[in-house]
CSV table of C-alpha atoms and ligand atoms in Angstrom, one decimal:
chain,number,residue,atom,x,y,z
A,495,UNK,CA,123.1,67.7,-53.1
A,496,UNK,CA,119.4,67.4,-52.0
A,497,UNK,CA,117.3,64.3,-52.8
A,498,UNK,CA,115.7,64.3,-56.3
A,499,UNK,CA,112.3,62.6,-56.7
A,500,UNK,CA,111.1,61.4,-60.0
A,501,UNK,CA,107.6,61.6,-61.6
A,502,UNK,CA,106.2,63.6,-58.7
A,503,UNK,CA,102.6,64.8,-58.4
A,504,UNK,CA,102.4,68.6,-57.8
A,505,UNK,CA,98.8,68.4,-56.5
A,506,UNK,CA,99.9,69.5,-53.0
A,507,UNK,CA,102.2,72.2,-54.3
A,508,UNK,CA,99.8,74.5,-56.1
A,509,UNK,CA,96.8,76.2,-54.5
A,510,UNK,CA,94.5,75.3,-57.5
A,511,UNK,CA,95.1,71.7,-56.4
A,512,UNK,CA,96.0,70.6,-60.0
A,513,UNK,CA,97.2,67.1,-60.3
A,514,UNK,CA,100.0,67.4,-62.9
A,515,UNK,CA,103.4,65.6,-62.7
A,516,UNK,CA,106.9,66.8,-62.7
A,517,UNK,CA,109.7,64.6,-64.2
A,518,UNK,CA,111.9,65.7,-61.3
A,519,UNK,CA,111.3,67.4,-58.0
A,520,UNK,CA,113.6,68.6,-55.2
A,521,UNK,CA,113.3,70.8,-52.1
A,522,UNK,CA,116.1,73.2,-51.2
A,523,UNK,CA,116.7,74.5,-47.7
A,524,UNK,CA,119.7,76.7,-48.3
A,525,UNK,CA,121.4,78.7,-51.1
A,526,UNK,CA,124.3,76.2,-51.1
A,527,UNK,CA,121.8,73.4,-51.8
A,528,UNK,CA,120.4,75.4,-54.6
A,529,UNK,CA,123.8,76.0,-56.1
A,530,UNK,CA,124.6,72.3,-55.9
A,531,UNK,CA,121.5,71.5,-57.8
A,532,UNK,CA,122.2,74.2,-60.4
A,533,UNK,CA,125.8,72.9,-60.8
A,534,UNK,CA,124.8,69.2,-61.2
A,535,UNK,CA,125.8,68.1,-64.7
A,536,UNK,CA,123.0,65.6,-64.8
A,537,UNK,CA,120.4,68.5,-64.9
A,538,UNK,CA,122.4,71.0,-66.8
A,539,UNK,CA,120.1,70.7,-69.9
A,540,UNK,CA,116.9,70.2,-67.9
A,541,UNK,CA,114.4,73.0,-67.8
A,542,UNK,CA,113.9,74.2,-64.2
A,543,UNK,CA,111.0,75.9,-62.4
A,544,UNK,CA,110.9,77.3,-58.9
A,545,UNK,CA,107.9,76.8,-56.7
A,546,UNK,CA,107.2,78.6,-53.5
A,547,UNK,CA,103.7,78.5,-52.1
A,548,UNK,CA,102.3,77.7,-55.6
A,549,UNK,CA,99.6,80.3,-55.1
A,550,UNK,CA,100.1,82.2,-58.3
A,551,UNK,CA,100.5,79.6,-60.9
A,552,UNK,CA,98.1,77.7,-63.3
A,553,UNK,CA,99.7,74.4,-64.2
A,554,UNK,CA,98.1,73.4,-67.5
A,555,UNK,CA,100.2,70.3,-68.2
A,556,UNK,CA,102.9,67.9,-66.9
A,557,UNK,CA,106.2,69.6,-66.4
A,558,UNK,CA,109.1,67.9,-68.2
A,559,UNK,CA,111.8,69.3,-66.1
A,560,UNK,CA,113.0,69.8,-62.5
A,561,UNK,CA,110.8,71.6,-60.0
A,562,UNK,CA,112.8,73.3,-57.3
A,563,UNK,CA,110.7,73.7,-54.2
A,564,UNK,CA,111.8,76.7,-52.0
A,565,UNK,CA,112.0,75.6,-48.3
A,566,UNK,CA,114.4,78.4,-47.2
A,567,UNK,CA,113.3,79.5,-43.7
A,568,UNK,CA,114.3,82.1,-41.1
A,569,UNK,CA,113.3,85.5,-39.9
A,570,UNK,CA,115.7,87.9,-38.2
A,571,UNK,CA,115.8,91.5,-37.0
A,572,UNK,CA,118.8,93.1,-38.8
A,573,UNK,CA,118.7,96.5,-37.1
A,574,UNK,CA,116.4,98.9,-35.3
A,575,UNK,CA,116.3,102.5,-34.1
A,576,UNK,CA,113.6,104.4,-32.3
A,577,UNK,CA,111.2,104.4,-35.2
A,578,UNK,CA,112.0,101.6,-37.6
A,579,UNK,CA,113.1,98.0,-37.6
A,580,UNK,CA,114.7,96.1,-40.5
A,581,UNK,CA,113.5,92.5,-40.7
A,582,UNK,CA,115.0,90.0,-43.1
A,583,UNK,CA,112.9,87.0,-44.0
A,584,UNK,CA,114.0,84.0,-46.1
A,585,UNK,CA,112.0,83.7,-49.3
A,586,UNK,CA,110.5,80.3,-48.4
A,587,UNK,CA,108.7,81.6,-45.3
A,588,UNK,CA,104.9,81.6,-45.7
A,589,UNK,CA,103.8,85.2,-46.3
A,590,UNK,CA,101.0,85.1,-43.7
A,591,UNK,CA,103.3,83.5,-41.1
A,592,UNK,CA,105.6,86.4,-41.6
A,593,UNK,CA,102.8,88.9,-41.2
A,594,UNK,CA,101.8,87.2,-37.9
A,595,UNK,CA,105.4,87.4,-36.7
A,596,UNK,CA,105.4,91.1,-37.4
A,597,UNK,CA,102.1,91.7,-35.6
A,598,UNK,CA,103.2,89.7,-32.5
A,599,UNK,CA,106.4,91.8,-32.3
A,600,UNK,CA,104.6,95.1,-32.9
A,601,UNK,CA,106.2,95.7,-36.3
A,602,UNK,CA,103.8,97.8,-38.4
A,603,UNK,CA,103.3,98.0,-42.2
A,604,UNK,CA,102.3,94.6,-43.4
A,605,UNK,CA,99.0,94.1,-41.5
A,606,UNK,CA,96.8,95.1,-44.5
A,607,UNK,CA,98.4,92.3,-46.4
A,608,UNK,CA,97.3,89.6,-43.9
A,609,UNK,CA,96.2,86.2,-45.3
A,610,UNK,CA,97.6,86.7,-48.8
A,611,UNK,CA,98.6,83.2,-49.8
A,612,UNK,CA,102.1,82.3,-51.0
A,613,UNK,CA,105.6,82.8,-49.8
A,614,UNK,CA,107.7,85.8,-48.9
A,615,UNK,CA,109.8,85.4,-52.0
A,616,UNK,CA,106.8,85.7,-54.3
A,617,UNK,CA,105.9,89.0,-52.7
A,618,UNK,CA,108.3,91.3,-54.6
A,619,UNK,CA,108.0,89.2,-57.7
A,620,UNK,CA,104.5,90.6,-58.3
A,621,UNK,CA,104.5,93.4,-55.8
A,622,UNK,CA,101.6,91.8,-53.8
A,623,UNK,CA,99.1,94.2,-52.4
A,624,UNK,CA,95.8,94.5,-50.6
A,625,UNK,CA,93.6,97.0,-48.9
A,626,UNK,CA,95.6,100.1,-49.8
A,627,UNK,CA,99.1,98.7,-49.1
A,628,UNK,CA,101.6,97.1,-51.5
A,629,UNK,CA,104.9,95.3,-51.0
A,630,UNK,CA,106.8,98.3,-52.3
A,631,UNK,CA,105.6,100.4,-49.3
A,632,UNK,CA,107.4,98.2,-46.8
A,633,UNK,CA,110.3,96.8,-49.0
A,634,UNK,CA,113.9,97.7,-48.2
A,635,UNK,CA,116.0,95.3,-50.3
A,636,UNK,CA,116.3,91.7,-51.4
A,637,UNK,CA,119.0,89.3,-52.1
A,638,UNK,CA,118.7,87.1,-55.2
A,639,UNK,CA,120.9,84.5,-56.7
A,640,UNK,CA,122.0,85.3,-60.3
A,641,UNK,CA,121.3,82.0,-62.0
A,642,UNK,CA,124.1,82.5,-64.5
A,643,UNK,CA,126.9,83.6,-62.3
A,644,UNK,CA,125.6,81.8,-59.2
A,645,UNK,CA,126.5,85.0,-57.2
A,646,UNK,CA,124.1,86.7,-54.7
A,647,UNK,CA,123.1,90.2,-55.7
A,648,UNK,CA,121.2,92.9,-53.9
A,649,UNK,CA,118.2,94.8,-55.3
A,650,UNK,CA,116.9,97.9,-53.6
A,651,UNK,CA,113.4,99.3,-54.1
A,652,UNK,CA,114.2,101.3,-57.3
A,653,UNK,CA,116.1,98.3,-58.8
A,654,UNK,CA,112.9,96.1,-58.5
A,655,UNK,CA,110.9,98.6,-60.7
A,656,UNK,CA,107.7,97.8,-58.8
A,657,UNK,CA,104.4,98.6,-60.5
A,658,UNK,CA,100.9,97.3,-60.1
A,659,UNK,CA,101.5,93.5,-59.7
A,660,UNK,CA,104.7,94.0,-61.6
A,661,UNK,CA,108.4,94.0,-60.9
A,662,UNK,CA,111.7,93.6,-62.9
A,663,UNK,CA,111.5,89.9,-62.0
A,664,UNK,CA,108.4,89.5,-64.1
A,665,UNK,CA,109.9,91.4,-67.0
A,666,UNK,CA,113.5,92.0,-68.1
A,667,UNK,CA,115.0,89.8,-65.3
A,668,UNK,CA,112.4,87.0,-65.7
A,669,UNK,CA,113.9,83.5,-65.0
A,670,UNK,CA,117.3,85.1,-64.4
A,671,UNK,CA,117.2,85.2,-60.6
A,672,UNK,CA,116.1,83.3,-57.6
A,673,UNK,CA,115.0,85.5,-54.7
A,674,UNK,CA,116.7,84.3,-51.5
A,675,UNK,CA,115.6,86.8,-48.9
A,676,UNK,CA,113.6,90.0,-48.5
A,677,UNK,CA,114.4,92.8,-46.0
A,678,UNK,CA,111.5,94.9,-44.9
A,679,UNK,CA,111.5,98.4,-43.2
A,680,UNK,CA,108.8,98.2,-40.6
A,681,UNK,CA,107.4,100.8,-38.3
A,682,UNK,CA,107.8,100.6,-34.5
A,683,UNK,CA,105.3,103.5,-33.9
A,684,UNK,CA,102.8,102.3,-36.4
A,685,UNK,CA,100.1,104.5,-37.7
A,686,UNK,CA,97.5,102.2,-39.3
A,687,UNK,CA,96.2,102.6,-42.8
A,688,UNK,CA,92.4,102.3,-42.8
A,689,UNK,CA,91.7,104.3,-45.9
A,690,UNK,CA,90.1,101.3,-47.7
A,691,UNK,CA,86.3,101.5,-47.0
A,692,UNK,CA,85.9,97.8,-46.3
A,693,UNK,CA,88.4,98.0,-43.4
A,694,UNK,CA,86.6,100.9,-41.8
A,695,UNK,CA,83.3,99.1,-42.0
A,696,UNK,CA,84.8,95.9,-40.6
A,697,UNK,CA,86.4,97.8,-37.7
A,698,UNK,CA,83.1,99.4,-36.9
A,699,UNK,CA,81.4,96.0,-36.9
A,700,UNK,CA,84.2,94.9,-34.5
A,701,UNK,CA,83.5,98.0,-32.3
A,702,UNK,CA,87.1,99.2,-32.6
A,703,UNK,CA,87.6,102.9,-32.4
A,704,UNK,CA,91.4,103.2,-32.1
A,705,UNK,CA,92.7,100.3,-34.2
A,706,UNK,CA,96.1,98.7,-33.5
A,707,UNK,CA,97.9,96.7,-36.2
A,708,UNK,CA,96.4,93.6,-34.7
A,709,UNK,CA,92.9,95.0,-35.1
A,710,UNK,CA,93.6,95.9,-38.7
A,711,UNK,CA,95.0,92.4,-39.4
A,712,UNK,CA,91.9,90.8,-37.8
A,713,UNK,CA,89.7,93.1,-39.9
A,714,UNK,CA,91.5,92.1,-43.1
A,715,UNK,CA,91.3,88.4,-42.2
A,716,UNK,CA,87.6,88.7,-41.6
A,717,UNK,CA,87.0,90.5,-44.9
A,718,UNK,CA,89.1,88.1,-46.9
A,719,UNK,CA,87.6,85.1,-45.2
A,720,UNK,CA,84.1,86.3,-46.0
A,721,UNK,CA,84.5,86.6,-49.7
A,722,UNK,CA,87.6,84.9,-50.8
A,723,UNK,CA,87.6,81.1,-50.9
A,724,UNK,CA,90.2,79.3,-48.8
A,725,UNK,CA,92.5,77.4,-51.2
A,726,UNK,CA,92.8,74.6,-48.6
A,727,UNK,CA,89.0,74.0,-49.1
A,728,UNK,CA,88.4,75.2,-52.7
A,729,UNK,CA,91.3,75.3,-55.1
A,730,UNK,CA,92.0,78.9,-56.4
A,731,UNK,CA,94.8,81.4,-56.8
A,732,UNK,CA,93.2,84.6,-55.6
A,733,UNK,CA,92.5,87.2,-58.3
A,734,UNK,CA,93.0,85.4,-61.6
A,735,UNK,CA,93.2,88.7,-63.7
A,736,UNK,CA,94.7,92.1,-62.9
A,737,UNK,CA,92.4,95.0,-62.7
A,738,UNK,CA,92.8,96.7,-66.2
A,739,UNK,CA,94.2,100.2,-66.4
A,740,UNK,CA,92.7,102.4,-69.1
A,741,UNK,CA,93.1,106.1,-70.2
A,742,UNK,CA,90.7,108.8,-69.1
A,743,UNK,CA,89.3,109.0,-72.6
A,744,UNK,CA,88.5,105.2,-72.6
A,745,UNK,CA,87.0,105.6,-69.2
A,746,UNK,CA,84.7,108.5,-70.3
A,747,UNK,CA,83.5,106.4,-73.2
A,748,UNK,CA,82.8,103.4,-71.0
A,749,UNK,CA,81.1,105.5,-68.3
A,750,UNK,CA,78.8,106.8,-71.0
A,751,UNK,CA,77.7,103.3,-72.1
A,752,UNK,CA,77.9,101.8,-68.6
A,753,UNK,CA,77.1,104.4,-65.9
A,754,UNK,CA,77.6,102.0,-63.0
A,755,UNK,CA,81.2,100.9,-64.1
A,756,UNK,CA,83.4,100.5,-61.0
A,757,UNK,CA,86.7,102.4,-61.5
A,758,UNK,CA,89.4,104.1,-59.4
A,759,UNK,CA,91.4,107.1,-60.6
A,760,UNK,CA,95.2,106.4,-61.0
A,761,UNK,CA,98.1,108.7,-62.0
A,762,UNK,CA,97.6,107.9,-65.7
A,763,UNK,CA,93.8,107.3,-66.0
A,764,UNK,CA,91.6,104.7,-64.3
A,765,UNK,CA,91.8,101.2,-63.0
A,766,UNK,CA,88.6,99.2,-63.6
A,767,UNK,CA,87.3,96.5,-61.1
A,768,UNK,CA,87.8,93.4,-63.2
A,769,UNK,CA,85.4,91.5,-60.9
A,770,UNK,CA,82.7,94.0,-61.9
A,771,UNK,CA,83.4,93.5,-65.6
A,772,UNK,CA,83.3,89.7,-65.3
A,773,UNK,CA,80.1,89.8,-63.2
A,774,UNK,CA,78.4,92.0,-65.8
A,775,UNK,CA,79.2,89.4,-68.4
A,776,UNK,CA,77.2,86.8,-66.3
A,777,UNK,CA,80.1,84.7,-65.1
A,778,UNK,CA,79.8,85.3,-61.3
A,779,UNK,CA,79.0,82.0,-59.6
A,780,UNK,CA,78.8,80.2,-62.9
A,781,UNK,CA,80.0,76.6,-62.9
A,782,UNK,CA,81.5,75.3,-66.1
A,783,UNK,CA,82.4,71.6,-65.9
A,784,UNK,CA,84.7,71.2,-62.9
A,785,UNK,CA,85.6,74.9,-62.5
A,786,UNK,CA,84.0,78.3,-62.4
A,787,UNK,CA,84.0,81.9,-61.3
A,788,UNK,CA,83.5,82.2,-57.5
A,789,UNK,CA,80.0,83.2,-56.2
A,790,UNK,CA,81.3,86.0,-53.9
A,791,UNK,CA,84.1,87.3,-56.0
A,792,UNK,CA,83.9,86.9,-59.8
A,793,UNK,CA,87.6,87.6,-60.3
A,794,UNK,CA,88.5,84.4,-58.5
A,795,UNK,CA,88.4,81.2,-60.6
A,796,UNK,CA,87.9,78.0,-58.6
A,797,UNK,CA,88.6,74.3,-59.1
A,798,UNK,CA,85.6,72.3,-57.8
A,799,UNK,CA,87.8,69.3,-57.4
A,800,UNK,CA,88.7,67.6,-60.6
A,801,UNK,CA,89.4,70.4,-63.0
A,802,UNK,CA,92.4,70.2,-65.2
A,803,UNK,CA,94.6,73.2,-65.6
A,804,UNK,CA,93.7,73.4,-69.3
A,805,UNK,CA,90.0,73.5,-68.4
A,806,UNK,CA,90.6,76.5,-66.1
A,807,UNK,CA,92.7,78.1,-68.8
A,808,UNK,CA,89.8,77.6,-71.4
A,809,UNK,CA,87.4,79.2,-68.9
A,810,UNK,CA,89.8,82.1,-68.4
A,811,UNK,CA,90.0,82.6,-72.2
A,812,UNK,CA,86.2,82.6,-72.5
A,813,UNK,CA,85.9,85.1,-69.7
A,814,UNK,CA,88.6,87.3,-71.3
A,815,UNK,CA,86.8,87.2,-74.7
A,816,UNK,CA,83.4,88.1,-73.3
A,817,UNK,CA,84.8,91.1,-71.4
A,818,UNK,CA,86.5,92.2,-74.6
A,819,UNK,CA,83.3,91.8,-76.6
A,820,UNK,CA,81.1,93.7,-74.1
A,821,UNK,CA,83.5,96.4,-72.9
A,822,UNK,CA,86.3,96.5,-75.5
A,823,UNK,CA,88.7,96.1,-72.5
A,824,UNK,CA,91.3,93.3,-72.3
A,825,UNK,CA,91.8,91.7,-68.9
A,826,UNK,CA,95.2,90.1,-68.4
A,827,UNK,CA,95.9,87.2,-66.1
A,828,UNK,CA,97.8,88.0,-62.9
A,829,UNK,CA,98.5,84.3,-62.5
A,830,UNK,CA,101.4,82.7,-64.3
A,831,UNK,CA,100.2,80.1,-66.8
A,832,UNK,CA,102.7,77.2,-67.3
B,1341,EPU,N1,83.2,93.7,-57.8
B,1341,EPU,C1,82.0,93.3,-58.4
B,1341,EPU,N2,81.8,92.0,-58.5
B,1341,EPU,C2,82.6,91.0,-58.1
B,1341,EPU,C3,83.8,91.4,-57.5
B,1341,EPU,C4,84.1,92.8,-57.3
B,1341,EPU,O1,81.2,94.1,-58.8
B,1341,EPU,O2,82.3,89.8,-58.2
B,1341,EPU,C5,83.4,95.1,-57.7
B,1341,EPU,C6,82.8,95.7,-56.4
B,1341,EPU,O3,82.3,97.0,-56.7
B,1341,EPU,C7,84.0,95.8,-55.5
B,1341,EPU,C8,85.1,96.1,-56.4
B,1341,EPU,O4,84.8,95.4,-57.6
B,1341,EPU,O5,83.8,96.9,-54.5
B,1341,EPU,C9,86.5,95.7,-55.9
B,1341,EPU,O6,86.5,94.4,-55.4
B,1341,EPU,P1,87.5,93.9,-54.2
B,1341,EPU,O7,87.5,94.9,-53.1
B,1341,EPU,O8,87.2,92.5,-53.9
B,1341,EPU,O9,88.9,94.1,-54.9
B,1341,EPU,P2,89.5,93.6,-56.3
B,1341,EPU,O10,89.8,94.8,-57.1
B,1341,EPU,O11,88.6,92.6,-56.9
B,1341,EPU,C10,92.0,93.7,-55.5
B,1341,EPU,C11,93.2,92.8,-55.5
B,1341,EPU,C12,93.0,91.7,-54.4
B,1341,EPU,C13,93.0,92.5,-53.1
B,1341,EPU,C14,91.8,93.4,-53.1
B,1341,EPU,C15,91.7,94.2,-51.9
B,1341,EPU,C16,93.8,92.7,-57.9
B,1341,EPU,C17,93.9,91.9,-59.1
B,1341,EPU,N3,93.2,92.1,-56.8
B,1341,EPU,O12,90.8,92.9,-55.8
B,1341,EPU,O13,94.2,91.0,-54.5
B,1341,EPU,O14,92.8,91.5,-52.0
B,1341,EPU,O15,91.9,94.3,-54.2
B,1341,EPU,O16,92.7,95.2,-51.9
B,1341,EPU,O17,94.4,93.8,-57.8
B,1341,EPU,C18,95.1,89.1,-55.5
B,1341,EPU,O18,95.9,89.8,-56.1
B,1341,EPU,O19,95.2,87.8,-55.7
B,1341,EPU,C19,94.1,89.6,-54.6
B,1341,EPU,C20,93.2,88.8,-54.0
């Protein structure tokens, strides 16, 4: 049974840097440790919350329960053939550390997702993605502990029901599983994906004509570092809202009223750039009390040091309302609000 701390500050465990307390806190290093915590009678009626990198959560108040901090580590090659390698990573590994491991070993597929904060286990949870690649493109399977039966179960790509920042673990299986490990199918003869305009521009700036996975990773790191604040310096959790998806009819109406609207066609209609909508409402770079919308990326809300989670939440609600008033479009948080 791992050590349980009482009345623990979570300031160092969430990338917004919010100083809320948890009644109880423990770190798990194996599935057996997790099972022993879950079986402990002392905590059987206590609400529990898992924390990985804490990069996708807005803690608005003290947590009257037990925080289980995921410290499961380990990366191993499970199998390989001439073209592909299967790599299994424990869910508590840092996502970017895993990307760097893949690049060092010449395993292609995750380089466009360099520098995304958070842990490996959070990846499938919300089907993380960036610069034209999503988790679902490299995902093979995961193992998750069923929190009721305490048995490990496997989920393949289809089982996870991946969508845009969505999976079964955010919907019908919410709070029912703990993701223990993720196995990726990576490319040994990688062809890089540079379809995203910003990557092409960055590679040109870097004078790279025939990019390797390392070059693409470096380009993504340069782009992200230039416009996304580093959570270690300025508290944030990346994009606060999802880019809203609308029908073609809604899009035509919007385009008529706002000819410069930034949108991308999808299978069912259009996806709007939420950052553009928020900027048009005058929020970009605006400071409200101890928080605000970032000066280089309006979609990122930041904590200037002493904000409370509730203050950031109120800002998010005000932004959401003004986008609704101006564009009749609802933007929905990507971040979990607790
Ligand atoms: N834009 C503005 N003003 C802003 C920000 C953006 O006008 O303040 C417009 C620009 O036209 C820009 C476009 O929006 O070209 C798209 O912006 P960006 O390339 O920064 O991407 P995004 O749609 O805002 C998404 C993901 C990011 C991911 C990038 C790159 C979501 C919610 N966010 O952001 O993911 O890194 O694409 O692929 O889908 C995250 O999920 O936390 C995240 C950072």
